PDB file of C-alpha atoms in Angstrom:
ATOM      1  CA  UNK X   1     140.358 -70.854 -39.144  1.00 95.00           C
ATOM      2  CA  UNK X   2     137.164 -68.685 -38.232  1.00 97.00           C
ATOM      3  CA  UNK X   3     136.920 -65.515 -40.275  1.00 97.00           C
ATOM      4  CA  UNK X   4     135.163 -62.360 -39.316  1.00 97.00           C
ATOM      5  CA  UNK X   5     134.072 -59.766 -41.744  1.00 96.00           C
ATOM      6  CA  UNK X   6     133.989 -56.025 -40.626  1.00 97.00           C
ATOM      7  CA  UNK X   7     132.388 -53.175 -42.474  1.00 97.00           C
ATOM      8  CA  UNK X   8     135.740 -51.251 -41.517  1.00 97.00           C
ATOM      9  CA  UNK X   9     138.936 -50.518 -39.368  1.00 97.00           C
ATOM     10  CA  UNK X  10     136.836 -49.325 -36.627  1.00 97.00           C
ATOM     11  CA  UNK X  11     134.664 -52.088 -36.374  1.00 98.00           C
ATOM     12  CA  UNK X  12     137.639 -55.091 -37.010  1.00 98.00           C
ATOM     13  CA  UNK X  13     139.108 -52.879 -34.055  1.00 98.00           C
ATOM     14  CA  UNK X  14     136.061 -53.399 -31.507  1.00 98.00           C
ATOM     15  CA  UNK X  15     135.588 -57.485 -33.088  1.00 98.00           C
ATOM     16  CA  UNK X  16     139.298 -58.218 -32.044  1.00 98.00           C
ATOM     17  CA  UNK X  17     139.141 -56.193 -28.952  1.00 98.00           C
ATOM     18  CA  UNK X  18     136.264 -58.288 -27.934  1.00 98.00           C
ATOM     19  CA  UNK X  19     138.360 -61.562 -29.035  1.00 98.00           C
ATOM     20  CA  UNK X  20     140.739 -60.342 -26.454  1.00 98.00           C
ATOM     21  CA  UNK X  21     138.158 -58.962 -23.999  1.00 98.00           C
ATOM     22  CA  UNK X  22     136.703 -62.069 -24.085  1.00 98.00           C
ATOM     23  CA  UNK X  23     140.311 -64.378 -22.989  1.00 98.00           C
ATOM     24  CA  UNK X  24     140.977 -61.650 -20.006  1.00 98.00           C
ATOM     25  CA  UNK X  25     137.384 -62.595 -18.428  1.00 98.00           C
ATOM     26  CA  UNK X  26     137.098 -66.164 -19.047  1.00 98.00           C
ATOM     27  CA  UNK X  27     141.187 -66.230 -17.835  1.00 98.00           C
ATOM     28  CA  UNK X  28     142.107 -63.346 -15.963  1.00 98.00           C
ATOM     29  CA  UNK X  29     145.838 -64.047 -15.171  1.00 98.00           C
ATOM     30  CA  UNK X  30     145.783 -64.437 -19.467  1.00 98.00           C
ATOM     31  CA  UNK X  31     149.473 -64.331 -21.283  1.00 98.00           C
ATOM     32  CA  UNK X  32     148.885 -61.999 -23.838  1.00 98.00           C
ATOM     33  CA  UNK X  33     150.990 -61.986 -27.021  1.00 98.00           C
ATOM     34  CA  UNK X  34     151.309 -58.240 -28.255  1.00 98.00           C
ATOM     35  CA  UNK X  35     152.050 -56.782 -31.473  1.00 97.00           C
ATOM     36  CA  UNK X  36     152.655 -52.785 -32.223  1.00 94.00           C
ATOM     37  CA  UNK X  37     152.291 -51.060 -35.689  1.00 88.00           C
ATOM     38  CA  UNK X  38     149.141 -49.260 -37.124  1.00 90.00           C
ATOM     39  CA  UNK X  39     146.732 -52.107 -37.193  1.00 94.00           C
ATOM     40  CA  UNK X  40     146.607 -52.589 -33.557  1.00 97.00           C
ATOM     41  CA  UNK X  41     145.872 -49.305 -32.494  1.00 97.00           C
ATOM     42  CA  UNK X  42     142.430 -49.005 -32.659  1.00 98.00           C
ATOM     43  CA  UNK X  43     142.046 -52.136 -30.676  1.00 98.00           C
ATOM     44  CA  UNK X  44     144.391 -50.957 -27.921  1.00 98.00           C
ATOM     45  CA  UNK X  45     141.755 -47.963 -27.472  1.00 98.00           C
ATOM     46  CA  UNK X  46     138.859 -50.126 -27.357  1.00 98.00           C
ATOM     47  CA  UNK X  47     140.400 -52.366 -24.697  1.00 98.00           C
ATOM     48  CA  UNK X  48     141.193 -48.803 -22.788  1.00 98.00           C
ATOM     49  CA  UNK X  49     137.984 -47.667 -23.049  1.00 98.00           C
ATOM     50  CA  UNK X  50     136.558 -51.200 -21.373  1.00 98.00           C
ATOM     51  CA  UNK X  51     139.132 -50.989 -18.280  1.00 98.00           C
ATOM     52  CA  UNK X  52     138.150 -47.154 -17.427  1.00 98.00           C
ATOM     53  CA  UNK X  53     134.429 -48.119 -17.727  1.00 97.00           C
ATOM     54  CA  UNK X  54     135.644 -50.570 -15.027  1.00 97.00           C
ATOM     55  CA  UNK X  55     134.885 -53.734 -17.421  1.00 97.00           C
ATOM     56  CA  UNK X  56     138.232 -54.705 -18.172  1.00 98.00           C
ATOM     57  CA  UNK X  57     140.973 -56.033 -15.394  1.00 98.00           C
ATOM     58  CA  UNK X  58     144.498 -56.677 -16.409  1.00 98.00           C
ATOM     59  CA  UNK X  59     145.735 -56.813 -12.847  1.00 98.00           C
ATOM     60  CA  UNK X  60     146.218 -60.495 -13.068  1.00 98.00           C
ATOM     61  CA  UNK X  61     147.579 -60.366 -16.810  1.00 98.00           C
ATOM     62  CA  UNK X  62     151.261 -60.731 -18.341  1.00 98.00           C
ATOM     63  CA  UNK X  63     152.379 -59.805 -21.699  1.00 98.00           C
ATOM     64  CA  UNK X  64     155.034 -60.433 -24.072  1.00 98.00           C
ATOM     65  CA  UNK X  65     155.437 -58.611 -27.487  1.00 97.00           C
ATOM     66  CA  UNK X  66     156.215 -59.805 -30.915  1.00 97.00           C
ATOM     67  CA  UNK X  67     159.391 -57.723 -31.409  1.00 96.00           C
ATOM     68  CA  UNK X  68     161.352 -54.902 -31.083  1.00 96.00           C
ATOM     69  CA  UNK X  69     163.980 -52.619 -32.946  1.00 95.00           C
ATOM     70  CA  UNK X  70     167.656 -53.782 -32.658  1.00 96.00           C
ATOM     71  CA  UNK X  71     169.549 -50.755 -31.261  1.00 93.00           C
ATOM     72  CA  UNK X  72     166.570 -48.863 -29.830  1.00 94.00           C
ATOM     73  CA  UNK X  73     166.640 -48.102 -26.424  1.00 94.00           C
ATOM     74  CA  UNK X  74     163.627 -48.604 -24.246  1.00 94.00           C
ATOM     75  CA  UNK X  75     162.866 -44.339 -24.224  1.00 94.00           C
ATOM     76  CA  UNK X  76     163.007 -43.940 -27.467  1.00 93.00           C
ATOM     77  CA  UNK X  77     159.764 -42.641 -29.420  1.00 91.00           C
ATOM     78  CA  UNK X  78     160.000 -45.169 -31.972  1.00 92.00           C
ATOM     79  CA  UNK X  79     160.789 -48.087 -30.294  1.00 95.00           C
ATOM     80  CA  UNK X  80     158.008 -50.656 -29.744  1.00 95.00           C
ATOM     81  CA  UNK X  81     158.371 -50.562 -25.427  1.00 97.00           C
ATOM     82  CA  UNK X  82     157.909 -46.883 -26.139  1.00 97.00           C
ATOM     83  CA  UNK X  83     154.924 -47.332 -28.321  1.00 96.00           C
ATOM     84  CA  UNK X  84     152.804 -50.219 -26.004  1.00 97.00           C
ATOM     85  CA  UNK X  85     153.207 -48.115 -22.705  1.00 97.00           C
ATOM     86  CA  UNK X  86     151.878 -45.534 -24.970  1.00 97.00           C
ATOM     87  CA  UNK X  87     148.768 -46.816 -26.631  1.00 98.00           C
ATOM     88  CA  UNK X  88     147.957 -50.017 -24.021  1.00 98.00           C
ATOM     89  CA  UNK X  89     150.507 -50.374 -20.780  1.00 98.00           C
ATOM     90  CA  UNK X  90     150.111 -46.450 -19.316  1.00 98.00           C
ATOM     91  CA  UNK X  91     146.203 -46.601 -19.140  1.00 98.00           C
ATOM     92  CA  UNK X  92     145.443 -50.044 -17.719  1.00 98.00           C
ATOM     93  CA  UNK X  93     146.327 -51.531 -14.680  1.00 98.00           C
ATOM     94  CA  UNK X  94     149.294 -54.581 -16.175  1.00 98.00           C
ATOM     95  CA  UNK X  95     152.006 -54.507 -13.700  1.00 97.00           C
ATOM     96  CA  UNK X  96     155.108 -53.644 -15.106  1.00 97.00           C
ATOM     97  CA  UNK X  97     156.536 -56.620 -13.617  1.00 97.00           C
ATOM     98  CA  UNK X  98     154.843 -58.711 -15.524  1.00 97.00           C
ATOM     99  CA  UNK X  99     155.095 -56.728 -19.014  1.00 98.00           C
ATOM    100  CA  UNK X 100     158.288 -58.125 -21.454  1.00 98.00           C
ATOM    101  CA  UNK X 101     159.665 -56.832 -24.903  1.00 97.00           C
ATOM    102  CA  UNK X 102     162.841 -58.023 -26.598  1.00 97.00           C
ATOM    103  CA  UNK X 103     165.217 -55.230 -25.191  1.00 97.00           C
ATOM    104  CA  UNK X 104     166.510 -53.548 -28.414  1.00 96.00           C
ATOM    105  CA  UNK X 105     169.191 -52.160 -26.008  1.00 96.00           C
ATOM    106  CA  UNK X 106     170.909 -55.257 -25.967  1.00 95.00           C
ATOM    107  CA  UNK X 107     173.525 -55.918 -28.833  1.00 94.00           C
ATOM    108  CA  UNK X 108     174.034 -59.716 -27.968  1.00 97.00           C
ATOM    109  CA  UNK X 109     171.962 -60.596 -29.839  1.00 96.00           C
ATOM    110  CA  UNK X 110     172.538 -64.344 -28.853  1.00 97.00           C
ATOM    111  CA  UNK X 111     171.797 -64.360 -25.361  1.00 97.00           C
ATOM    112  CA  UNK X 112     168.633 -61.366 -25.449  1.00 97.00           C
ATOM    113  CA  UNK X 113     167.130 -64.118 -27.908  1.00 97.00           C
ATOM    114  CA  UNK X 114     167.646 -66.845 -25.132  1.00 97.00           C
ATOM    115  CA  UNK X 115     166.482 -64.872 -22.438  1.00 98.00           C
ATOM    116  CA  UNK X 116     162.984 -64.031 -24.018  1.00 98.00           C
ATOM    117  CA  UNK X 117     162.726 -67.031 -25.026  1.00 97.00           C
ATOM    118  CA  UNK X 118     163.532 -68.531 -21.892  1.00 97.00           C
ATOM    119  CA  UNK X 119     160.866 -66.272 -20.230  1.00 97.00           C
ATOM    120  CA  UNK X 120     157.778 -66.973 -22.615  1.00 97.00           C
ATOM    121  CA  UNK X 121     158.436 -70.603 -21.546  1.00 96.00           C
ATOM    122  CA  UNK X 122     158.826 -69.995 -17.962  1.00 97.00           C
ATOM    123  CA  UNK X 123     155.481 -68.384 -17.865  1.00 97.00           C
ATOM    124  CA  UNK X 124     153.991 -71.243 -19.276  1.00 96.00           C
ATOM    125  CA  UNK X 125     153.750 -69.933 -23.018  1.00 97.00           C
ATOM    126  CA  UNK X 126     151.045 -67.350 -24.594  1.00 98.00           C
ATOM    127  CA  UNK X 127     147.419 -67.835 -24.437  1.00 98.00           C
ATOM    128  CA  UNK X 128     146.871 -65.587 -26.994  1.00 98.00           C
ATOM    129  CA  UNK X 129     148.481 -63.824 -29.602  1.00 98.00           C
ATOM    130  CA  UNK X 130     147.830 -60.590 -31.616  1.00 98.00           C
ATOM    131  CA  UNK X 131     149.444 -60.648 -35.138  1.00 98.00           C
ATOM    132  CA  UNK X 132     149.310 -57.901 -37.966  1.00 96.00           C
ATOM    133  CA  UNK X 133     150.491 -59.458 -41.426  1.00 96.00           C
ATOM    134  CA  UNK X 134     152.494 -57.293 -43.879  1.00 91.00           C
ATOM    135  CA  UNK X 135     151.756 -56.802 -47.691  1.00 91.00           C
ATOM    136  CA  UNK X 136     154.155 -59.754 -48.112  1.00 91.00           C
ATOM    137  CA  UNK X 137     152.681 -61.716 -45.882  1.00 94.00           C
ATOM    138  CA  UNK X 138     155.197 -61.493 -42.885  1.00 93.00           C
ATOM    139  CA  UNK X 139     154.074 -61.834 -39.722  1.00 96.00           C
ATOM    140  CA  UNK X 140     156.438 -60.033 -36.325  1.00 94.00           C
ATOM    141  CA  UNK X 141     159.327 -59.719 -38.685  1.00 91.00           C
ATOM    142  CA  UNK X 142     159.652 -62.893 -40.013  1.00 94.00           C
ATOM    143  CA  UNK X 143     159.817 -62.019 -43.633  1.00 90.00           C
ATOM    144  CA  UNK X 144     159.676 -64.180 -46.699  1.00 91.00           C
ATOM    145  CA  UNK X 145     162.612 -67.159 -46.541  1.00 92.00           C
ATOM    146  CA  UNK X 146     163.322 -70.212 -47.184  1.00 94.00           C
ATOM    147  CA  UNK X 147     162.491 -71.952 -43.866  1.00 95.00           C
ATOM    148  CA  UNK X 148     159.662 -70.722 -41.245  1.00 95.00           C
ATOM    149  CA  UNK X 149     162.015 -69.454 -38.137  1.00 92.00           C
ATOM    150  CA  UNK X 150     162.168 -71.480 -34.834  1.00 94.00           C
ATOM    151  CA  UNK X 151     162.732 -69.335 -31.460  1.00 95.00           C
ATOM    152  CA  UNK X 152     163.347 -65.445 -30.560  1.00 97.00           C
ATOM    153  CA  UNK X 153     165.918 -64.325 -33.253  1.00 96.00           C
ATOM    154  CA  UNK X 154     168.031 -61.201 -34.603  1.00 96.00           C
ATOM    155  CA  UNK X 155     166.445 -60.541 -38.469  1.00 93.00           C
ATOM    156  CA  UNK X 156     167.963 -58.388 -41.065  1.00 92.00           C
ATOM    157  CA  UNK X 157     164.924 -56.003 -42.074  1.00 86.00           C
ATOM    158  CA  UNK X 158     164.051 -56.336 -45.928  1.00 82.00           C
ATOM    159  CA  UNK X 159     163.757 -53.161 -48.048  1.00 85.00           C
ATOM    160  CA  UNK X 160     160.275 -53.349 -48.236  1.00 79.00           C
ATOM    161  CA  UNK X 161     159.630 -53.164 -44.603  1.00 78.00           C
ATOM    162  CA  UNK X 162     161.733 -50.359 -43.877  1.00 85.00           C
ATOM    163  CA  UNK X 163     159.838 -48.897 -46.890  1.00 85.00           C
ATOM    164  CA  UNK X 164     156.990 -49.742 -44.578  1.00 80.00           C
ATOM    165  CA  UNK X 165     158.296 -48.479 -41.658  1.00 81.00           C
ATOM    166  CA  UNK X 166     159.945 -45.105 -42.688  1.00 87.00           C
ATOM    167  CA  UNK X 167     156.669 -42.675 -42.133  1.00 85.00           C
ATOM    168  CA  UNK X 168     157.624 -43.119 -38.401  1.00 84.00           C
ATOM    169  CA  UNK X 169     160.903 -42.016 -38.541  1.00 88.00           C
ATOM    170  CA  UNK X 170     162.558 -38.389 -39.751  1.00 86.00           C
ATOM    171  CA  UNK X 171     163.630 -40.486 -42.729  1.00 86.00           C
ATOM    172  CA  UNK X 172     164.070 -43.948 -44.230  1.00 84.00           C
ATOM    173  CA  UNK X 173     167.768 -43.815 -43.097  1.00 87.00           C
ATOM    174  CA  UNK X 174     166.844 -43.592 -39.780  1.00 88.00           C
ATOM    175  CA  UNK X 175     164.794 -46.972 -39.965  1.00 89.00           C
ATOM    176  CA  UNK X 176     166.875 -49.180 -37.636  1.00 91.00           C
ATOM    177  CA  UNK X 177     168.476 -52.260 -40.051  1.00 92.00           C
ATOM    178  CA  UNK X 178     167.760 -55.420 -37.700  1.00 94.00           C
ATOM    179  CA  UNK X 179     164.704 -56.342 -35.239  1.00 94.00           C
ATOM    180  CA  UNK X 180     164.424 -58.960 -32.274  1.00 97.00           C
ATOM    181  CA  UNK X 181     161.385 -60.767 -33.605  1.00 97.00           C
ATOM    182  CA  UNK X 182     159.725 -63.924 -32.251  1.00 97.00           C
ATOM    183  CA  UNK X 183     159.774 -66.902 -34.814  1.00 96.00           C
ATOM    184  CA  UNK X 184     157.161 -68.600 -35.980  1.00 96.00           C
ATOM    185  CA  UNK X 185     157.215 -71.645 -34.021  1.00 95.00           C
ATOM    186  CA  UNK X 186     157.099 -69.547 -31.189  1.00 94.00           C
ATOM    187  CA  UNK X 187     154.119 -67.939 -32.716  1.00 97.00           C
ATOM    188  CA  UNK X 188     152.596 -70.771 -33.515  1.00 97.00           C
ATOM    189  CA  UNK X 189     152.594 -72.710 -29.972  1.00 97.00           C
ATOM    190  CA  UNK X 190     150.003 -70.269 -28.786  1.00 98.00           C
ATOM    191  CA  UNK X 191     147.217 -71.932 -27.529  1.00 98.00           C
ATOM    192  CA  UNK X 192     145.150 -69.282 -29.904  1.00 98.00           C
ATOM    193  CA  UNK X 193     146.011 -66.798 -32.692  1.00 98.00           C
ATOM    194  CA  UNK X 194     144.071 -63.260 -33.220  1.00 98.00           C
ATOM    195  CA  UNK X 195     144.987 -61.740 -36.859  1.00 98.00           C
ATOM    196  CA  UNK X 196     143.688 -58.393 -37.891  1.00 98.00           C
ATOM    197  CA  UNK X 197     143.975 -57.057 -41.333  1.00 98.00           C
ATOM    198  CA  UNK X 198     142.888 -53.788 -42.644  1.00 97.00           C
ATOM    199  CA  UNK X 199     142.917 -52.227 -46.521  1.00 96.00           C
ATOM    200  CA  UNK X 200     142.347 -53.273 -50.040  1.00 97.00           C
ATOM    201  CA  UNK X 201     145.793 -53.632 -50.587  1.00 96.00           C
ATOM    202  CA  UNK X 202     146.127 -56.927 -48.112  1.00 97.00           C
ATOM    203  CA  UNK X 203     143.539 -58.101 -50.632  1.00 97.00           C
ATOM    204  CA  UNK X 204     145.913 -60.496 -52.935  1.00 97.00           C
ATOM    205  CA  UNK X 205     147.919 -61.527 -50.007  1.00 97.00           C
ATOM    206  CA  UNK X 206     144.608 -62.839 -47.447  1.00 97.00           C
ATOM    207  CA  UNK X 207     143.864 -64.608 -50.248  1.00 97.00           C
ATOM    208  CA  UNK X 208     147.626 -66.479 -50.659  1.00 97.00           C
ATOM    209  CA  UNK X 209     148.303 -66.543 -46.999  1.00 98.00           C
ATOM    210  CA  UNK X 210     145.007 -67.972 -46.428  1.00 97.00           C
ATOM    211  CA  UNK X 211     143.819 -70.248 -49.178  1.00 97.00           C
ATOM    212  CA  UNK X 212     146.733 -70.255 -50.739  1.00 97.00           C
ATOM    213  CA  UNK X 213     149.881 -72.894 -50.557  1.00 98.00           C
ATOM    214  CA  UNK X 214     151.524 -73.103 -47.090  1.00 98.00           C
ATOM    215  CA  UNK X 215     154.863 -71.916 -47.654  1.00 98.00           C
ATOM    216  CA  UNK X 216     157.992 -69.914 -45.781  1.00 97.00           C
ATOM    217  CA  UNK X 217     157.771 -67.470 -48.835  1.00 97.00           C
ATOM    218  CA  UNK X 218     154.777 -66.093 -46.946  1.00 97.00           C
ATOM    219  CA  UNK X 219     154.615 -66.642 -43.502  1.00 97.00           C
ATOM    220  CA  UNK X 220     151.520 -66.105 -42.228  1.00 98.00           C
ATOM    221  CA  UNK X 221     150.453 -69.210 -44.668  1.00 98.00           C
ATOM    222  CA  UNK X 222     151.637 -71.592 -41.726  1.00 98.00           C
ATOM    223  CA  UNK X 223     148.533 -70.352 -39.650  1.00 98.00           C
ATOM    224  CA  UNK X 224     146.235 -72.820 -41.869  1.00 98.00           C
ATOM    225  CA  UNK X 225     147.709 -75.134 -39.886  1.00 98.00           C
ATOM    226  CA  UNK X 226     147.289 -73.465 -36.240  1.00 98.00           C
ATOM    227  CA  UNK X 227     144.454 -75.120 -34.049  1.00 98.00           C
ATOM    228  CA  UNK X 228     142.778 -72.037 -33.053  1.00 98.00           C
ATOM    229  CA  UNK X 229     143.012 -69.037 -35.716  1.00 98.00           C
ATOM    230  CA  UNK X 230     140.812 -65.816 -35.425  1.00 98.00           C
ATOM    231  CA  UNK X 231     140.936 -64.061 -38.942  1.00 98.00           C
ATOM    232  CA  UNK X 232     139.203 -60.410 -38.187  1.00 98.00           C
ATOM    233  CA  UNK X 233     139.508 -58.319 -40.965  1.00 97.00           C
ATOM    234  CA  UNK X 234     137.518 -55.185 -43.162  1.00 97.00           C
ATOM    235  CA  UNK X 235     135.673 -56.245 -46.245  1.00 97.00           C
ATOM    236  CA  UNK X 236     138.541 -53.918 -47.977  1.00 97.00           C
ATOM    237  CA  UNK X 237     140.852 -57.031 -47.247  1.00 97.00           C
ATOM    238  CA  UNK X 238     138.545 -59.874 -47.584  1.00 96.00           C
ATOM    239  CA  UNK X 239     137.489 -58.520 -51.007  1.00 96.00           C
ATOM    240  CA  UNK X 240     139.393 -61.118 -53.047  1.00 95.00           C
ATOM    241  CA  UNK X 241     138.324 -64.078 -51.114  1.00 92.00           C
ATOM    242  CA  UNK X 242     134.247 -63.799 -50.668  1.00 83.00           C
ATOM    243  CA  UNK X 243     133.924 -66.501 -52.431  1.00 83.00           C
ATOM    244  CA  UNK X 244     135.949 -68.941 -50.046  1.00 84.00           C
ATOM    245  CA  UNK X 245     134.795 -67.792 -46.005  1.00 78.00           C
TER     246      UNK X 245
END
């Protein structure tokens, strides 16, 4: 794992944009693994800012997303196809055609997992994937169990995530229940791995995700074992663990 240290959110949101500026150069028709959420964000507006200064071209790129809400359709302000067209897809030049979410839309469940799956292997897997972790360590949606998931899958959302999750919605009742999520494995066979954490309180779990035990109980622990990990987070989260990067 390489760890980078920012002073703050702004600057661990230029470091990982540069990560990912960096992969769209070197390969411009780059499979980019996406993730939506607060983290993110800041990133997304760095990478817009590159591409309208005419130093960023996604023309050749395709991307695939993390997850999605079970039962959201595609317009819907809180859904996560809503959300990337409105930070990232609408202001750079990605051709729809080659942009893919798990379609929340779809209640069979069964075959929308097959069919993203199916499609992140037909276009030769991700090159690089964006990941936030949560404050118990899950990573997508793949929460705390007792086996790391395999493919594309319909989870149940914990109450801690729709906790999480409730300050975009009118009310935690409105939080959808389930979520399309990639699994780990999935996650894991990207040829690299770009993790962004922001906040003292992801102090305690960098520190057990990352130096801790690898274990399904927190998910993001199976990254010690990725080939090609970029850790960029704020000194806010890397406060418990100075003494280890």
């Amino acid at each position: 794992m390489k760890f980078i240290c920012a002073k703050d959110y702004q600057e661990m949101s230029r470091k990982a944009a540069s990560v990912i500026a960096a992969q769209v150069v070197l390969k411009p028709d780059s499979i980019l693994g996406l993730a939506t959420g607060s983290s993110p964000i800041g990133i997304y507006e760095q990478l817009v800012v590159w591409h309208r200064q005419g130093d960023l071209d996604f023309s050749q790129c395709s991307s695939f997303n993390l997850d999605e809400y079970r039962g959201l359709t595609a317009d819907h302000d809180q859904s996560y196809h809503y959300f990337m067209h409105q930070h990232l897809f609408d202001a750079i030049n990605i051709p729809a055609e080659r942009i893919d979410l798990p379609d929340g839309a779809q209640m069979d469940a069964a075959a929308e997992c097959a069919r993203y799956d199916a499609a992140i292997a037909a276009a030769g897997g991700v090159d690089l994937q964006l990941l936030g972790m949560g404050l118990n360590g899950h990573i997508g949606f793949n929460e705390p169990d007792e086996v790391f998931s395999k493919g594309t899958h319909c989870v149940d959302l914990t109450t801690s995530t729709i906790e999480a999750n409730k300050r975009f919605f009118a009310s935690a009742d409105d939080v959808p229940r389930q979520a399309y999520t990639m699994g780990v494995q999935t996650i894991m066979q990207a040829r690299k791995i770009l993790i962004i954490i922001s906040g003292e309180n992801k102090a305690d779990i960098v520190r057990e995700a990352f130096f801790g035990p690898i274990t399904p109980q927190v998910p993001a622990s199976i990254l010690q074992l990725h080939p090609d990990v970029t850790v960029v987070a704020d000194e806010a989260a890397f406060s418990k663990c100075r003494d280890l990067i």
